[in-house]
Coordinates of C-alpha atoms and ligand atoms in Angstrom, one line a residue:
M340 CA 40.9 9.3 -24.3
S341 CA 38.0 11.2 -22.9
L342 CA 34.4 9.8 -22.8
T343 CA 31.5 11.4 -24.6
L344 CA 28.8 12.6 -22.4
K345 CA 26.7 9.6 -23.2
Q346 CA 29.5 7.2 -22.4
L347 CA 30.2 9.0 -19.2
W348 CA 26.7 8.8 -17.9
Q349 CA 26.5 5.2 -19.0
T350 CA 29.6 4.4 -16.9
I351 CA 28.1 6.3 -13.9
L352 CA 24.8 4.5 -14.2
V353 CA 26.5 1.1 -14.3
R354 CA 28.3 1.9 -11.0
L355 CA 25.1 3.4 -9.5
K356 CA 22.9 0.4 -10.4
P357 CA 24.0 -2.0 -7.6
T358 CA 23.5 0.7 -5.0
I359 CA 19.8 1.1 -5.7
S360 CA 17.0 -1.4 -5.9
L361 CA 16.3 -2.5 -9.4
P362 CA 12.7 -1.1 -9.7
S363 CA 13.8 2.3 -8.2
F364 CA 16.7 2.4 -10.7
K365 CA 14.4 1.6 -13.6
T366 CA 11.8 4.2 -12.4
W367 CA 14.0 7.1 -11.7
F368 CA 16.8 7.0 -14.3
Q369 CA 14.8 6.2 -17.4
D370 CA 15.2 9.1 -19.9
T371 CA 18.1 10.8 -18.1
G372 CA 21.4 12.0 -19.5
I373 CA 24.4 14.3 -18.9
L374 CA 23.7 17.5 -20.8
E375 CA 27.0 19.3 -20.2
K376 CA 30.3 18.9 -18.7
N377 CA 32.2 22.1 -17.8
G378 CA 35.5 21.3 -16.2
S379 CA 34.7 19.7 -12.8
E380 CA 30.9 20.2 -13.2
I381 CA 28.4 17.9 -14.8
V382 CA 24.9 18.8 -15.6
I383 CA 22.3 15.9 -15.3
G384 CA 19.0 16.3 -17.0
F385 CA 15.7 14.7 -15.9
P386 CA 12.5 14.5 -18.0
T387 CA 10.2 15.9 -15.3
P388 CA 10.5 18.1 -12.3
F389 CA 9.3 15.4 -10.1
S390 CA 12.0 12.9 -11.1
K391 CA 14.6 15.6 -10.8
E392 CA 13.6 16.5 -7.3
W393 CA 13.3 12.9 -6.1
V394 CA 16.7 11.8 -7.4
E395 CA 18.4 14.9 -6.3
G396 CA 16.9 14.6 -2.8
K397 CA 17.4 10.9 -2.6
Y398 CA 20.3 9.8 -4.6
H399 CA 22.8 12.6 -4.7
I400 CA 25.4 11.1 -2.6
K401 CA 25.3 7.8 -4.5
I402 CA 25.4 9.5 -7.8
F403 CA 28.2 11.7 -6.6
Q404 CA 30.3 8.6 -5.5
A405 CA 29.6 6.7 -8.7
A406 CA 30.5 9.9 -10.7
K407 CA 33.8 10.2 -8.8
E408 CA 34.6 6.6 -9.6
A409 CA 33.9 7.1 -13.2
D410 CA 35.8 10.4 -13.5
N411 CA 37.8 11.7 -10.5
E412 CA 37.8 15.2 -12.0
I413 CA 34.1 15.6 -11.1
E414 CA 33.5 17.9 -8.2
T415 CA 30.0 19.2 -8.6
I416 CA 26.8 18.0 -9.9
K417 CA 23.9 20.1 -11.2
Y418 CA 20.4 18.7 -11.6
I419 CA 18.1 20.2 -14.2
I420 CA 14.8 19.5 -15.8
S421 CA 15.0 18.8 -19.6
P422 CA 11.7 17.5 -20.9
S423 CA 13.2 16.8 -24.3
L424 CA 14.9 13.8 -22.7
A425 CA 11.5 12.0 -23.0
N426 CA 12.0 12.3 -26.7
P427 CA 13.3 9.0 -28.2
E428 CA 15.6 11.0 -30.6
S429 CA 17.4 12.9 -27.7
P430 CA 21.1 12.7 -28.4
F431 CA 21.9 12.9 -24.7
K432 CA 19.8 10.2 -23.1
V433 CA 21.1 6.8 -22.2
T434 CA 18.7 4.0 -22.6
L435 CA 18.5 1.8 -19.6
E436 CA 18.7 -1.4 -21.7
S437 CA 22.2 -0.6 -22.4
V438 CA 23.1 -0.4 -18.7
L439 CA 21.0 -3.4 -17.5
D440 CA 22.9 -6.6 -18.3
E441 CA 21.5 -9.9 -18.9
T442 CA 21.5 -11.0 -15.3
D443 CA 19.3 -8.0 -14.4
E444 CA 16.9 -9.0 -17.2
K445 CA 17.0 -12.6 -16.0
K446 CA 16.2 -11.6 -12.5
V447 CA 13.0 -10.0 -13.8
R448 CA 12.3 -12.9 -16.0
K449 CA 12.9 -15.4 -13.3
V450 CA 10.4 -13.8 -11.1
R451 CA 7.9 -14.0 -13.9
N452 CA 8.5 -17.5 -15.0
K453 CA 9.5 -19.2 -11.8
N454 CA 6.5 -19.1 -9.7
E455 CA 7.1 -22.4 -8.3
V456 CA 10.0 -23.8 -6.2
H457 CA 10.9 -27.5 -5.7
I458 CA 11.4 -28.4 -2.1
G459 CA 12.3 -32.0 -2.4
S460 CA 10.5 -35.4 -2.6
G461 CA 8.6 -34.1 -5.6
L462 CA 7.0 -31.4 -3.4
K463 CA 6.4 -28.0 -5.0
S464 CA 5.5 -24.7 -3.4
R465 CA 4.4 -21.5 -5.0
K466 CA 7.2 -19.2 -4.7
L467 CA 6.9 -16.9 -1.6
S468 CA 7.1 -13.2 -2.3
I469 CA 9.8 -11.4 -0.4
K470 CA 7.5 -8.4 -0.1
Y471 CA 5.5 -10.3 2.5
T472 CA 7.0 -10.4 5.8
L473 CA 5.8 -10.3 9.4
D474 CA 8.2 -7.2 9.9
N475 CA 6.6 -5.1 7.2
F476 CA 3.1 -5.9 8.1
I477 CA 1.7 -2.9 10.0
V478 CA -0.1 -4.0 13.1
G479 CA -3.2 -2.2 14.3
K480 CA -6.0 -3.2 16.6
D481 CA -7.9 -4.8 13.7
N482 CA -5.2 -7.3 12.7
R483 CA -3.2 -7.7 15.9
L484 CA -4.6 -11.1 16.7
A485 CA -4.0 -12.5 13.2
H486 CA -0.4 -11.1 13.2
A487 CA 0.3 -12.5 16.7
A488 CA -0.9 -15.9 15.7
C489 CA 1.2 -16.0 12.5
M490 CA 4.2 -14.9 14.7
A491 CA 3.6 -17.6 17.1
V492 CA 3.2 -20.2 14.4
S493 CA 6.5 -19.2 12.7
N494 CA 8.3 -19.7 16.0
M495 CA 6.6 -22.9 16.9
P496 CA 4.8 -24.6 14.0
G497 CA 2.5 -27.4 14.9
G498 CA 2.0 -26.0 18.4
I499 CA -1.2 -24.6 20.0
Y500 CA -2.2 -22.6 17.0
N501 CA -2.9 -25.6 14.8
P502 CA -4.7 -25.3 12.5
L503 CA -4.6 -21.7 12.0
Y504 CA -7.6 -20.3 10.1
V505 CA -7.4 -16.7 9.1
F506 CA -10.4 -15.0 7.5
S507 CA -11.4 -11.5 6.2
A508 CA -12.9 -9.6 3.4
P509 CA -10.6 -9.3 0.3
G510 CA -7.5 -7.1 0.4
L511 CA -7.0 -7.0 4.1
G512 CA -3.7 -8.9 4.3
K513 CA -4.4 -12.6 4.5
T514 CA -2.1 -13.6 1.7
H515 CA 0.6 -11.3 3.2
L516 CA 0.3 -12.9 6.5
L517 CA 0.2 -16.5 5.3
Q518 CA 3.3 -16.0 3.2
A519 CA 4.9 -14.1 6.0
A520 CA 4.2 -17.0 8.3
A521 CA 5.6 -19.5 5.8
H522 CA 8.8 -17.3 5.5
G523 CA 8.9 -17.2 9.2
I524 CA 8.9 -21.0 9.6
I525 CA 11.5 -21.4 7.0
N526 CA 13.7 -18.8 8.9
S527 CA 13.2 -20.6 12.1
F528 CA 13.6 -24.1 10.7
P529 CA 15.6 -23.9 7.4
D530 CA 15.3 -27.5 6.6
S531 CA 11.5 -27.6 7.0
R532 CA 9.4 -28.3 4.0
V533 CA 6.9 -25.5 3.7
V534 CA 4.2 -25.7 1.0
Y535 CA 2.3 -22.6 0.2
M536 CA -0.3 -22.7 -2.4
T537 CA -3.7 -21.2 -3.4
A538 CA -6.7 -23.5 -3.2
E539 CA -7.2 -22.8 -6.9
Q540 CA -3.7 -24.3 -7.7
F541 CA -4.4 -27.2 -5.4
T542 CA -7.6 -28.0 -7.2
N543 CA -5.8 -27.7 -10.7
E544 CA -3.2 -30.1 -9.5
I545 CA -5.8 -32.6 -8.4
I546 CA -7.5 -32.4 -11.7
E547 CA -4.3 -32.8 -13.5
A548 CA -3.3 -35.8 -11.3
I549 CA -6.6 -37.5 -12.0
G550 CA -6.1 -36.9 -15.7
K551 CA -2.8 -38.5 -15.6
R552 CA -3.9 -41.3 -13.2
R553 CA -1.4 -40.2 -10.7
T554 CA -3.7 -39.5 -7.7
K555 CA -1.7 -41.9 -5.5
E556 CA 1.5 -39.8 -6.0
F557 CA -0.4 -36.7 -5.4
K558 CA -1.7 -38.0 -2.1
D559 CA 1.6 -39.1 -0.9
K560 CA 3.4 -36.0 -1.9
Y561 CA 1.6 -33.5 0.2
R562 CA 1.8 -35.7 3.2
T563 CA 5.6 -35.2 3.4
A564 CA 5.2 -31.5 4.0
D565 CA 6.1 -30.0 7.4
C566 CA 3.8 -27.2 6.9
F567 CA 0.9 -26.7 4.5
V568 CA -0.4 -23.3 3.7
L569 CA -3.5 -23.1 1.6
D570 CA -4.7 -19.6 0.6
D571 CA -8.3 -18.7 -0.2
I572 CA -9.9 -22.0 0.6
Q573 CA -13.3 -20.6 -0.3
F574 CA -12.3 -21.7 -3.8
L575 CA -13.0 -25.3 -2.7
E576 CA -16.6 -24.5 -2.4
N577 CA -18.7 -27.2 -4.0
K578 CA -15.5 -29.0 -5.2
D579 CA -16.0 -32.3 -3.6
M580 CA -13.0 -34.0 -5.0
S581 CA -10.6 -31.3 -3.9
Q582 CA -12.3 -31.0 -0.5
M583 CA -11.9 -34.8 0.0
E584 CA -8.3 -34.7 -1.0
F585 CA -7.6 -31.8 1.3
F586 CA -9.5 -33.4 4.2
H587 CA -7.3 -36.5 4.0
T588 CA -4.1 -34.5 3.6
F589 CA -5.3 -32.3 6.5
N590 CA -5.8 -35.3 8.8
D591 CA -2.5 -36.9 8.0
L592 CA -0.6 -33.7 8.6
Y593 CA -2.5 -32.8 11.7
D594 CA -2.0 -36.2 13.2
S595 CA 1.7 -35.9 12.8
N596 CA 1.7 -32.4 14.4
K597 CA 2.5 -30.6 11.1
Q598 CA 1.3 -27.0 10.8
I599 CA -1.6 -26.1 8.7
I600 CA -2.6 -22.7 7.8
V601 CA -5.6 -21.7 5.8
S602 CA -7.2 -18.4 4.7
S603 CA -10.8 -17.8 3.6
D604 CA -13.2 -15.0 3.1
S605 CA -15.6 -16.2 5.8
P606 CA -15.5 -18.0 9.2
P607 CA -15.6 -21.8 9.1
K608 CA -19.3 -22.0 9.9
D609 CA -20.3 -19.8 7.0
L610 CA -18.4 -21.6 4.4
D611 CA -21.1 -22.5 1.8
G612 CA -20.8 -25.8 -0.1
F613 CA -18.3 -27.3 2.3
K614 CA -18.7 -30.7 4.0
E615 CA -19.5 -30.4 7.7
R616 CA -16.6 -32.6 8.6
L617 CA -14.1 -30.2 6.9
K618 CA -15.7 -27.2 8.5
S619 CA -15.3 -28.7 11.9
R620 CA -11.7 -29.5 11.3
F621 CA -11.0 -25.8 10.6
G622 CA -12.5 -25.0 13.9
M623 CA -10.3 -27.2 15.8
G624 CA -7.4 -24.8 16.2
T625 CA -7.3 -21.0 16.1
V626 CA -9.7 -19.0 14.1
V627 CA -8.8 -15.3 13.7
E628 CA -10.4 -12.5 11.8
I629 CA -8.8 -9.5 10.2
L630 CA -11.0 -6.4 10.2
P631 CA -10.6 -3.4 8.1
P632 CA -7.8 -1.1 9.5
D633 CA -8.5 2.1 11.3
Y634 CA -7.3 5.5 10.2
E635 CA -4.0 5.4 11.9
T636 CA -3.1 1.9 10.6
R637 CA -4.1 3.0 7.0
F638 CA -1.8 6.0 7.3
A639 CA 1.0 3.9 8.7
I640 CA 0.7 1.4 5.8
L641 CA 0.9 4.3 3.3
K642 CA 3.9 5.7 5.1
Q643 CA 5.7 2.5 5.0
R644 CA 4.9 1.9 1.3
C645 CA 6.6 5.2 0.5
Q646 CA 9.6 4.2 2.5
D647 CA 9.8 0.9 0.7
L648 CA 9.6 2.7 -2.6
E649 CA 12.0 5.2 -1.6
I650 CA 9.6 8.1 -2.4
V651 CA 8.7 11.2 -0.5
I652 CA 5.1 12.3 -0.4
D653 CA 3.7 15.1 1.7
P654 CA 2.0 13.6 4.8
E655 CA -1.0 15.6 4.1
I656 CA -1.6 13.8 0.9
L657 CA -1.2 10.4 2.7
E658 CA -3.6 11.5 5.3
F659 CA -6.2 12.6 2.8
I660 CA -5.9 9.1 1.1
A661 CA -6.0 7.2 4.5
F662 CA -9.0 9.3 5.5
H663 CA -11.0 8.5 2.4
M664 CA -9.9 4.9 1.6
E665 CA -11.6 2.9 4.3
G666 CA -11.8 -0.9 3.9
N667 CA -9.6 -2.5 1.4
V668 CA -5.8 -2.1 1.9
R669 CA -5.1 -3.2 -1.7
D670 CA -7.2 -0.4 -3.0
L671 CA -5.7 2.0 -0.4
I672 CA -2.2 1.2 -1.7
G673 CA -3.7 1.3 -5.4
V674 CA -4.6 4.9 -5.0
L675 CA -1.1 5.8 -3.6
M676 CA 0.4 4.1 -6.6
Q677 CA -1.8 6.0 -9.0
V678 CA -1.0 9.2 -7.3
V679 CA 2.8 8.5 -7.7
S680 CA 2.5 7.5 -11.3
Q681 CA 0.1 10.3 -12.4
S682 CA 2.1 13.0 -10.8
T683 CA 5.3 11.5 -12.4
L684 CA 3.6 11.5 -15.8
S685 CA 2.3 14.9 -15.6
S686 CA 5.4 16.2 -13.9
V687 CA 3.5 17.9 -11.0
Q688 CA 3.8 17.5 -7.3
P689 CA 0.9 15.4 -6.0
S690 CA -1.8 17.6 -4.6
I691 CA -5.1 17.0 -2.7
K692 CA -6.8 17.9 -5.9
L693 CA -5.1 15.2 -7.8
V694 CA -5.9 12.6 -5.1
A695 CA -9.6 13.8 -5.2
E696 CA -9.6 13.4 -9.0
I697 CA -8.3 9.8 -8.6
L698 CA -10.7 8.9 -5.8
R699 CA -13.5 10.3 -8.0
T700 CA -12.6 8.1 -11.0
Q701 CA -12.7 5.2 -8.5
H702 CA -16.0 6.3 -7.1
K703 CA -14.5 6.4 -3.8
I704 CA -15.9 9.7 -2.7
Q705 CA -19.5 10.3 -3.2
N706 CA -20.4 13.6 -5.1
I707 CA -16.9 14.1 -5.8
H708 CA -17.8 15.7 -9.1
D709 CA -19.5 18.4 -7.1
R710 CA -16.6 18.4 -4.9
N711 CA -14.2 19.3 -7.6
N712 CA -16.4 21.9 -9.0
R713 CA -16.6 23.4 -5.6
L714 CA -12.9 23.1 -5.1
A715 CA -12.4 25.1 -8.4
E716 CA -14.9 27.6 -7.2
L717 CA -13.0 27.9 -4.0
S718 CA -9.8 28.8 -5.7
I719 CA -11.3 31.6 -7.7
T720 CA -13.3 33.1 -4.9
S721 CA -11.2 35.8 -3.4
G722 CA -11.3 36.6 0.2
L723 CA -12.3 34.3 3.0
T724 CA -15.8 34.0 4.0
M725 CA -17.8 31.9 6.4
Q726 CA -19.3 30.1 3.5
R727 CA -15.9 29.3 2.1
I728 CA -14.7 27.8 5.4
I729 CA -17.9 25.7 5.6
E730 CA -17.4 24.7 2.1
A731 CA -13.8 23.6 2.6
V732 CA -14.5 21.7 5.7
S733 CA -17.3 19.9 4.1
I734 CA -15.1 19.0 1.1
Y735 CA -12.2 17.9 3.3
F736 CA -14.2 15.6 5.4
N737 CA -16.7 14.6 2.7
I738 CA -19.7 15.7 4.6
S739 CA -22.6 17.6 3.0
K740 CA -22.9 21.2 4.0
N741 CA -26.4 20.5 5.2
D742 CA -25.1 17.9 7.6
L743 CA -22.3 20.0 8.7
I744 CA -24.4 23.0 9.7
G745 CA -27.6 21.1 10.3
P746 CA -29.1 19.4 13.3
V747 CA -27.6 15.9 12.7
R748 CA -25.8 14.6 15.8
K749 CA -23.9 11.6 14.3
R750 CA -20.5 11.1 15.6
E751 CA -18.8 11.5 12.3
V752 CA -20.2 15.0 11.8
L753 CA -19.5 16.3 15.3
M754 CA -15.7 16.7 15.0
P755 CA -15.8 18.3 11.5
R756 CA -18.6 20.7 12.8
H757 CA -16.4 21.7 15.8
V758 CA -13.5 22.2 13.4
C759 CA -15.6 24.4 11.2
M760 CA -16.8 26.5 14.0
Y761 CA -13.3 26.8 15.3
L762 CA -11.9 27.9 11.9
I763 CA -14.7 30.5 11.4
K764 CA -14.0 32.0 14.9
H765 CA -10.3 31.8 14.6
E766 CA -10.0 33.1 11.1
L767 CA -12.8 35.6 10.8
D768 CA -13.4 36.3 14.4
H769 CA -17.2 36.5 14.0
S770 CA -19.2 36.5 17.2
Y771 CA -20.2 33.2 18.8
E772 CA -23.9 34.3 18.3
K773 CA -23.5 34.9 14.6
I774 CA -21.7 31.5 14.2
G775 CA -24.5 29.8 16.2
E776 CA -27.1 31.4 13.8
V777 CA -25.4 29.9 10.8
F778 CA -25.2 26.5 12.3
G779 CA -28.9 26.0 12.5
N780 CA -29.6 28.6 15.3
R781 CA -27.5 26.9 17.8
N782 CA -26.9 28.6 21.2
H783 CA -23.6 30.7 21.3
T784 CA -22.4 28.6 24.3
T785 CA -22.4 25.7 22.0
V786 CA -20.1 27.5 19.6
L787 CA -18.0 28.6 22.5
H788 CA -17.7 25.0 23.7
A789 CA -16.7 23.8 20.3
Y790 CA -14.1 26.4 19.9
N791 CA -12.6 25.7 23.3
C792 CA -12.6 22.0 22.6
V793 CA -10.7 22.2 19.4
A794 CA -8.3 24.8 20.8
E795 CA -7.6 22.4 23.7
K796 CA -7.2 19.4 21.5
L797 CA -4.8 21.2 19.2
K798 CA -2.3 21.2 22.0
T799 CA -1.7 17.5 21.7
D800 CA -3.7 16.1 18.8
F801 CA -1.3 15.9 16.0
R802 CA -3.7 14.5 13.5
L803 CA -6.2 17.4 14.2
I804 CA -3.4 19.8 13.6
R805 CA -2.7 18.2 10.3
D806 CA -6.4 18.2 9.3
I807 CA -6.7 21.9 10.0
N808 CA -3.5 22.7 8.3
A809 CA -4.7 20.8 5.2
I810 CA -8.0 22.6 5.2
K811 CA -6.3 25.9 5.5
K812 CA -3.9 25.1 2.6
E813 CA -6.8 24.2 0.4
M814 CA -8.3 27.5 1.2
G815 CA -5.1 29.3 0.4
I816 CA -4.3 30.6 3.9
Ligands
ADP218 P1 -5.9 -10.6 0.9 O1 -5.1 -11.8 0.7 O2 -6.7 -10.5 2.2 O3 -6.9 -10.3 -0.2 P2 -3.4 -9.3 0.6 O4 -2.6 -10.0 1.6 O5 -3.2 -9.6 -0.8 O6 -5.0 -9.3 0.9 O7 -3.1 -7.7 0.8 C1 -3.4 -6.7 -0.2 C2 -2.2 -5.7 -0.2 O8 -2.3 -5.0 1.1 C3 -0.9 -6.4 -0.1 O9 0.0 -5.6 -0.9 C4 -0.4 -6.4 1.3 O10 1.0 -6.3 1.4 C5 -1.1 -5.1 1.8 N1 -1.4 -5.0 3.2 C6 -2.5 -5.5 3.8 N2 -2.6 -5.4 5.1 C7 -1.3 -4.8 5.3 C8 -0.7 -4.3 6.6 N3 -1.3 -4.4 7.8 N4 0.5 -3.8 6.5 C9 1.1 -3.7 5.3 N5 0.7 -4.1 4.1 C10 -0.6 -4.6 4.2
MG219 MG1 -5.2 -13.2 -0.9

């Protein structure tokens, strides 16, 4: 008995599912179906060009194997775009619910409901996220110390880095590192009892224990931990009861050489509303700060995120995001995720313009409104002019045209200005004198120097090459 197209695709999907991560499977195979089968060829439809391209590029071999297992006759697979698959009535599409079984659903539910794990003697810990490991934390100069300290602690808890105090502004990886250290300790010492919780949960538990008159149990419980990790201790600000309880737990654990790791948004001395004695305890071990990552680290974080999600995005796009999203890594990744979802929704390949639009809505680029209008203008202007190059460079680096060509000598303006002069010379071959005039009557030797400087750097500086290519691409050359 031969299968209907729908049944065939269902069978293939069931075989494909275990070979792909569940989130990827759900993302890329929603609204898909086999549209035709002609002898040994099957035609698989995707609702958007984007999903078609990614699945074809990424999963072809796996699909082929699954297809072969389902029907040995299949020899070739054709991938096409079929927007009608997004229609709920489409006769071809297979709903993923029919492919995901109960255990898959349970897996999802379990993560949602089971935020806690029991680790013996009444001890509970918040569930650690498998996403946070020391291996997938990108190390740069701004977080190297914090990463190294967590690494050391996971190999030797209760050693010289005790207590470990990690602080930073929001979104720079404290929770990631704390959970990764907790994982690390469990890996090194599988029997150790590692408690990870946020200061907010700690406080809630205390309140609950007081309500139930079980403070003694509460006190005893945490003292049996081998490692106690408390995230976001700034939450204990002005909460005397919680502070006191933590202080006693801290002392007991510390005296028995148990590892304590805490994170906060400020250094111990700047913690407001904290008892002095607790602040001084925090300062007894190692205090490390995480600073906002530099450009290279930001770029590496984005690249790794794409790898984790099994998606391919033009490096230029990642560079553009990394260039503009300074500071908070959570926001940096957030922009990447928006780019992915919006381009999937609107079935277009992500472009610099799309990213610029997203950044504008997040107010991450000043004057981005102007910037978009200017970009639009650029695309309708035909022929390359000196003004167009100045415009494109100013947009790309988010520096005003006045700053770019004016007398300002700030560091962040110098490189874009050199790039701009270089591009004008290179693309339009205007004289150095003329270029100098446009750039606030600078001497022609200044322009010559800038040109040589960029030309020399281009031999080795990969990032500069990318920047220049991206600008040229935006100008359509
Ligand atoms: P915090 O606790 O300091 O507010 P998080 O640990 O929640 O910050 O980090 C925010 C997000 O950024 C998380 O998804 C985290 O995995 C990611 N992140 C931060 N720094 C890095 C890094 N250096 N490498 C990889 N991911 C990072
Ligand atoms: Mg956090």
